[in-house]
């Protein structure tokens, strides 16, 4: 009798499951074969968060969807408020329901989404995706959604390693430039390891954050696997997402250039005010003249970059004449470049960060007029470190317009605008590569005053 009751219970459970499954299929069948435009008309157009009214799909959004479909691997740097996260979520949903390809070929997951560090962001993006299908009941799993049987899973950037073994057809990284510095490369590596496995759509979308971060690195890569899309505020203004009044109001904020005009780091820093930096950026002749010259070097061969600046003093104004910054260069290539620059600058003094005595000895042995500079040394008054004193005095030199930076030296410009003080009064380099900035601080202080003490390392020094 007990076995009979158990059989009846199992039978009823199977009947209930089949009924739910049938009803679920009926729901998803209404989206089969719909075009992108028809799909949005079916689920309802996006909601404008400012007016609370439904809007149209803007031209730049339609163009972006075509880029996704044509290129598959797409990098998007965008102004805030354009609705790119929303439109990408809609693209993911449409790809899952327009046919059964994802569901039928799914191994473990169809879509992987990477969000910010907090788990709550991973939950929110799944909630937004489920919210597109009003009235449909999804199972209660916070970071997972099943759309027409296609599994969509969202991961915080701190847990990207848990997604490494999956086989998605779409990978979406949302606001990746704001991931923690140590998480950015891991997230990208995880996303790109799927390329050979499933040849997925890989979509990187972000408002720009700090210079030297994930997005600037990818932007500068040439050749690139990614089709690059730039969406500044002017695109939203053209198509009607913004009004001129909103843009005029937004321009009053120091962060406008970063949030709306795709500039890295602007409005973030507190050492060199953005407006003060803009005031010293000019288009001047980069030819060397007869003024005092200086080369400063911040070497690196690992996580940070190898930076070099060349200066010349003319009529009391310090001009930056060269700005070179390279990622992971070979030591031999950089040695030859420094020798070439020394010849170009008539063997002027070259200041090199004292953390690299091997390079200093190599340069001295090649006849280069090279000295080391110890950032950790104390100033002559012994009340503060040289780097604190130099940072403050260099900031003053910028605000007093005693320096000029050429408009093409964007690496240096963005680093100055983005850098902040740390608790010791030094430039904070935890989140920001400040290699050109370090060269700038060394150079400006030395040329404006020779009172800064130079710490030399002899060519026979054994300290490596």
XYZ file of C-alpha atoms in Angstrom:
464
model
C 0.000 0.000 0.000
C 2.876 2.344 0.828
C 4.478 1.649 -2.542
C 1.180 2.411 -4.315
C 0.897 5.778 -2.521
C 4.510 6.571 -3.442
C 3.862 5.721 -7.105
C 0.777 7.957 -7.161
C 2.734 10.822 -5.594
C 5.517 10.513 -8.180
C 2.982 10.344 -10.999
C 1.273 13.528 -9.821
C 4.634 15.266 -9.490
C 5.589 14.332 -13.045
C 2.212 15.481 -14.341
C 2.639 18.809 -12.526
C 6.163 19.245 -13.896
C 5.054 18.453 -17.464
C 2.181 20.918 -17.160
C 4.527 23.680 -15.911
C 7.043 22.823 -18.659
C 4.297 22.962 -21.314
C 3.035 26.302 -20.014
C 6.614 27.606 -19.965
C 7.141 26.592 -23.589
C 3.877 28.262 -24.576
C 5.121 31.476 -22.976
C 8.470 31.498 -24.827
C 6.936 30.484 -28.161
C 5.445 33.975 -28.534
C 8.956 35.393 -29.084
C 10.139 32.873 -31.681
C 11.189 34.411 -34.986
C 10.845 38.022 -33.816
C 13.251 40.642 -35.135
C 15.137 42.915 -32.737
C 12.573 45.673 -33.214
C 9.597 43.310 -32.898
C 11.034 41.822 -29.709
C 11.267 45.236 -28.058
C 7.738 46.113 -29.138
C 6.577 42.806 -27.634
C 8.174 43.234 -24.191
C 7.758 47.008 -24.096
C 10.207 49.783 -24.852
C 12.848 50.845 -22.284
C 11.759 53.087 -19.430
C 13.361 56.516 -19.107
C 14.488 56.710 -15.474
C 14.134 60.512 -15.482
C 10.645 60.831 -16.973
C 9.356 57.346 -15.996
C 7.988 57.111 -19.547
C 8.728 54.515 -22.197
C 11.156 55.634 -24.877
C 12.044 54.453 -28.354
C 15.116 52.443 -29.282
C 17.569 55.191 -30.252
C 19.629 55.087 -33.429
C 22.926 54.630 -31.562
C 21.381 51.636 -29.753
C 20.281 50.011 -33.005
C 23.745 50.668 -34.449
C 25.324 49.023 -31.405
C 23.204 45.888 -31.786
C 24.327 45.637 -35.407
C 27.935 45.899 -34.199
C 27.328 43.043 -31.757
C 25.878 40.861 -34.499
C 28.537 41.700 -37.081
C 31.722 41.707 -35.001
C 30.849 39.477 -31.989
C 33.822 40.816 -29.980
C 32.967 44.423 -29.142
C 34.494 47.005 -26.772
C 32.240 49.946 -25.865
C 33.401 53.098 -24.075
C 30.303 55.118 -23.322
C 28.927 58.163 -21.569
C 26.905 57.569 -18.433
C 23.127 57.531 -18.821
C 23.015 56.276 -22.420
C 21.269 53.047 -21.388
C 23.925 50.727 -22.829
C 23.646 48.192 -20.003
C 19.885 48.064 -20.525
C 20.153 47.622 -24.290
C 22.802 44.909 -23.899
C 20.605 43.012 -21.434
C 17.797 43.223 -24.008
C 20.163 41.909 -26.683
C 21.033 38.938 -24.464
C 17.345 38.219 -23.815
C 16.483 38.446 -27.517
C 19.294 36.082 -28.472
C 17.912 33.544 -25.985
C 14.279 33.669 -27.171
C 14.311 34.381 -30.929
C 15.077 30.698 -31.486
C 16.130 27.630 -29.502
C 19.786 27.605 -30.546
C 21.185 28.494 -27.132
C 18.862 26.114 -25.274
C 19.476 23.170 -27.599
C 23.271 23.546 -27.739
C 23.865 24.557 -24.138
C 26.472 22.530 -22.264
C 26.365 24.211 -18.857
C 25.460 27.872 -19.389
C 24.489 30.112 -22.301
C 25.409 33.555 -20.984
C 27.984 34.726 -18.432
C 27.786 38.263 -17.032
C 30.541 39.891 -14.964
C 29.599 42.858 -12.779
C 31.305 44.871 -10.024
C 32.851 43.507 -6.858
C 29.671 43.388 -4.766
C 27.427 40.336 -5.155
C 24.426 42.651 -5.011
C 25.352 44.038 -8.455
C 25.326 40.501 -9.873
C 21.877 39.986 -8.363
C 20.556 43.293 -9.696
C 21.516 42.629 -13.300
C 19.700 39.272 -13.260
C 16.688 41.009 -11.713
C 16.732 43.551 -14.530
C 16.841 40.779 -17.125
C 13.978 38.866 -15.540
C 12.047 42.119 -15.284
C 11.884 42.352 -19.077
C 9.372 39.494 -19.104
C 6.516 40.981 -17.083
C 4.151 38.376 -15.648
C 6.446 35.409 -16.153
C 7.411 33.557 -12.981
C 11.103 32.671 -12.719
C 12.613 30.300 -10.205
C 14.040 32.066 -7.173
C 17.776 31.982 -7.843
C 19.349 35.386 -7.358
C 22.281 35.246 -9.762
C 20.811 32.788 -12.275
C 17.955 33.154 -14.740
C 16.567 30.698 -17.288
C 15.211 32.388 -20.416
C 13.651 29.943 -22.865
C 15.760 27.261 -21.211
C 18.995 29.181 -21.753
C 20.883 29.578 -18.490
C 22.171 33.081 -17.726
C 24.507 33.436 -14.767
C 25.957 36.602 -13.249
C 29.233 36.768 -11.290
C 30.776 39.560 -9.202
C 34.238 40.552 -10.433
C 35.754 39.094 -7.260
C 34.565 35.596 -8.285
C 35.463 35.404 -11.972
C 37.606 32.323 -11.396
C 34.444 30.305 -10.653
C 33.311 30.913 -14.245
C 36.511 29.667 -15.890
C 35.281 26.156 -16.700
C 31.990 27.162 -18.349
C 31.025 27.198 -22.038
C 28.946 30.334 -22.732
C 27.742 31.725 -26.058
C 27.735 35.316 -24.754
C 30.087 36.969 -22.251
C 29.117 40.444 -21.034
C 31.397 42.507 -18.798
C 29.500 45.484 -17.370
C 31.447 48.567 -16.149
C 34.688 46.586 -16.250
C 36.857 49.693 -15.957
C 35.594 50.050 -12.364
C 36.608 46.553 -11.261
C 39.378 46.450 -8.685
C 42.780 46.747 -10.333
C 43.806 43.180 -9.478
C 40.469 41.839 -10.805
C 40.507 43.519 -14.218
C 43.091 41.314 -15.907
C 41.648 38.152 -14.366
C 38.163 39.022 -15.618
C 39.461 39.678 -19.123
C 41.505 36.469 -19.125
C 38.445 34.485 -18.050
C 36.302 36.074 -20.765
C 38.824 35.478 -23.530
C 39.590 31.865 -22.605
C 36.152 31.019 -24.058
C 37.165 32.198 -27.554
C 38.513 28.842 -28.718
C 35.902 26.839 -26.800
C 32.633 28.380 -28.051
C 33.577 31.413 -30.208
C 31.187 33.526 -28.120
C 30.009 37.090 -28.336
C 32.310 38.988 -25.942
C 31.030 42.421 -24.973
C 32.958 44.889 -22.795
C 30.976 47.971 -21.765
C 32.070 50.745 -19.411
C 32.204 54.417 -18.648
C 35.933 55.263 -18.443
C 37.550 55.239 -15.026
C 41.273 55.705 -14.342
C 44.098 55.995 -16.876
C 46.140 52.835 -17.214
C 43.177 50.627 -16.339
C 41.540 47.831 -18.309
C 39.738 50.031 -20.804
C 42.637 52.304 -21.690
C 44.902 49.287 -22.128
C 42.384 47.678 -24.493
C 41.770 50.961 -26.306
C 45.466 51.337 -27.137
C 45.901 47.754 -28.365
C 46.558 47.662 -32.098
C 45.868 45.419 -33.825
C 42.903 44.435 -31.682
C 40.520 41.487 -31.643
C 37.757 43.887 -30.672
C 35.601 46.231 -32.692
C 35.760 49.486 -30.724
C 32.712 51.692 -30.257
C 32.931 55.184 -28.750
C 29.710 56.733 -27.457
C 30.306 60.243 -26.018
C 27.502 62.508 -24.832
C 27.265 64.079 -28.305
C 25.727 60.829 -29.625
C 23.021 60.920 -26.947
C 22.427 64.618 -27.605
C 22.117 63.958 -31.342
C 19.567 61.171 -30.956
C 17.535 62.702 -28.132
C 18.616 60.768 -25.036
C 19.925 64.011 -23.486
C 18.653 67.552 -23.746
C 20.951 70.518 -24.226
C 19.859 71.827 -20.827
C 20.955 68.584 -19.148
C 24.360 68.726 -20.836
C 24.850 72.393 -19.921
C 24.100 71.546 -16.304
C 26.383 68.508 -16.397
C 29.305 70.569 -17.675
C 29.393 72.384 -14.345
C 30.719 69.209 -12.717
C 34.491 68.582 -12.685
C 33.782 64.953 -13.575
C 31.854 65.810 -16.760
C 34.736 64.977 -19.121
C 35.070 61.514 -17.597
C 31.382 60.707 -17.133
C 30.158 62.083 -20.454
C 33.087 62.796 -22.797
C 35.091 59.562 -22.444
C 38.174 61.032 -20.750
C 39.992 58.797 -18.266
C 40.374 60.048 -14.704
C 39.112 63.617 -15.131
C 37.501 64.957 -11.971
C 38.904 62.123 -9.843
C 42.226 63.584 -8.729
C 42.895 66.059 -5.939
C 46.585 66.939 -6.532
C 46.433 68.614 -9.938
C 43.031 70.254 -10.571
C 41.700 69.359 -14.026
C 41.152 72.981 -15.016
C 44.703 73.869 -13.956
C 46.100 71.030 -16.067
C 43.982 72.109 -19.042
C 45.399 75.621 -18.696
C 48.984 74.412 -19.281
C 48.203 72.093 -22.210
C 49.271 73.714 -25.468
C 50.246 72.934 -29.061
C 53.874 74.086 -29.156
C 56.969 73.230 -31.189
C 58.612 70.059 -29.854
C 61.958 70.875 -31.444
C 64.758 71.211 -28.894
C 66.375 74.630 -28.517
C 69.281 75.952 -26.441
C 67.636 75.900 -22.990
C 68.627 73.669 -20.040
C 67.455 70.107 -20.603
C 66.616 67.112 -18.432
C 65.492 63.504 -18.905
C 63.663 61.660 -16.118
C 63.119 57.912 -16.023
C 60.782 55.693 -13.985
C 61.816 52.169 -15.030
C 59.606 49.102 -14.723
C 59.408 45.734 -16.405
C 56.464 44.192 -14.565
C 53.045 45.396 -13.479
C 53.706 49.119 -13.907
C 54.986 50.856 -17.038
C 58.386 52.137 -18.089
C 58.089 55.922 -18.363
C 60.434 58.579 -19.748
C 59.987 62.351 -19.960
C 62.189 64.901 -21.672
C 62.179 68.571 -20.556
C 63.551 71.892 -21.703
C 63.516 75.215 -19.845
C 62.858 78.265 -22.022
C 62.169 81.821 -20.811
C 61.414 80.574 -17.313
C 58.828 78.040 -18.518
C 59.386 74.271 -18.272
C 58.295 72.489 -21.470
C 57.728 68.744 -21.729
C 59.301 67.741 -25.059
C 58.949 63.939 -24.921
C 56.511 61.602 -23.166
C 57.216 57.877 -23.592
C 55.471 55.154 -21.611
C 55.647 51.479 -22.520
C 54.123 48.373 -20.985
C 56.337 45.343 -20.324
C 59.235 46.408 -22.572
C 62.486 44.471 -22.878
C 65.389 45.869 -20.812
C 67.687 45.968 -23.830
C 65.177 47.919 -25.917
C 64.723 50.531 -23.199
C 68.472 50.859 -22.655
C 68.947 51.636 -26.345
C 66.043 54.093 -26.301
C 67.563 55.949 -23.333
C 70.938 56.143 -25.083
C 69.218 57.518 -28.189
C 67.360 60.123 -26.109
C 70.553 61.118 -24.327
C 72.156 61.854 -27.681
C 69.071 63.784 -28.771
C 69.242 65.905 -25.606
C 73.017 66.519 -25.939
C 73.897 64.186 -23.047
C 72.019 66.303 -20.494
C 71.466 65.030 -16.953
C 69.292 61.920 -16.756
C 67.557 61.225 -13.423
C 66.552 57.600 -12.823
C 64.533 56.139 -9.953
C 67.127 54.629 -7.577
C 65.143 51.383 -7.321
C 66.926 50.263 -10.504
C 70.693 50.508 -9.850
C 71.446 47.921 -12.551
C 70.021 50.162 -15.264
C 71.826 53.175 -13.785
C 75.182 51.344 -13.948
C 74.514 50.210 -17.519
C 73.810 53.795 -18.542
C 76.867 55.176 -16.727
C 79.070 52.539 -18.316
C 77.797 53.677 -21.716
C 78.883 57.237 -20.967
C 75.438 58.613 -20.122
C 75.290 61.524 -17.660
C 73.038 59.574 -15.305
C 72.227 59.933 -11.605
C 69.776 58.119 -9.371
C 66.964 59.717 -7.465
C 65.652 58.255 -4.206
C 61.941 59.011 -3.790
C 62.009 57.815 -0.177
C 64.710 60.256 0.944
C 63.904 63.055 3.375
C 63.829 66.711 2.390
C 66.537 69.016 3.724
C 64.304 70.253 6.562
C 63.903 66.571 7.635
C 60.219 67.232 8.340
C 58.800 65.502 5.281
C 59.843 63.109 2.532
C 61.138 64.461 -0.734
C 58.185 62.966 -2.604
C 55.687 64.837 -0.387
C 57.573 68.110 -0.849
C 57.961 67.571 -4.585
C 54.293 66.681 -5.057
C 53.120 69.842 -3.334
C 55.607 72.084 -5.174
C 54.843 70.516 -8.554
C 51.131 71.093 -7.995
C 51.924 74.739 -7.285
C 54.008 75.004 -10.467
C 51.058 73.715 -12.494
C 48.587 76.127 -10.914
C 50.998 79.023 -11.432
C 51.425 78.028 -15.114
C 55.197 77.659 -14.890
C 54.957 74.440 -16.898
C 53.636 73.455 -20.334
C 52.507 70.026 -21.586
C 51.993 69.314 -25.264
C 48.436 68.400 -26.214
C 49.564 65.070 -27.703
C 50.954 63.813 -24.368
C 47.634 62.367 -23.268
C 49.182 59.693 -21.026
C 50.792 62.321 -18.800
C 47.746 64.613 -18.906
C 45.301 61.923 -17.792
C 47.585 60.681 -15.013
C 47.924 64.180 -13.560
C 44.178 64.727 -13.636
C 43.406 61.387 -11.999
C 45.975 61.044 -9.223
C 44.993 61.528 -5.566
C 46.904 61.987 -2.323
C 47.307 58.950 -0.103
C 47.420 59.107 3.701
C 51.129 60.030 3.652
C 50.693 62.948 1.275
C 52.184 60.994 -1.635
C 50.538 60.246 -4.992
C 48.314 57.210 -4.478
C 49.366 54.482 -6.919
C 47.233 51.644 -5.584
C 44.556 52.072 -8.266
C 46.458 54.188 -10.771
C 49.658 53.772 -12.772
C 51.452 57.077 -12.191
C 54.707 56.356 -13.996
C 54.745 59.374 -16.313
C 53.513 61.400 -13.349
C 56.520 60.372 -11.268
C 58.818 61.465 -14.085
C 56.946 64.755 -14.255
C 57.340 65.439 -10.532
C 61.061 64.646 -10.704
C 61.613 66.847 -13.730
C 59.602 69.898 -12.751
C 61.137 70.053 -9.300
C 64.696 69.664 -10.543
C 64.361 72.319 -13.233
C 62.577 74.849 -11.051
C 65.135 74.456 -8.229
C 68.407 72.585 -7.941
C 68.035 72.438 -4.149
C 66.495 68.971 -4.337
C 69.170 66.562 -3.124
C 70.209 63.972 -5.715
C 71.257 60.589 -4.367
C 73.883 59.027 -6.648
C 74.657 55.355 -7.117
C 78.161 54.633 -8.297
C 78.835 52.142 -11.047
C 80.579 49.812 -8.582
C 77.644 49.732 -6.119
C 76.693 46.125 -5.343
C 73.166 46.933 -4.165
C 70.755 45.411 -6.696
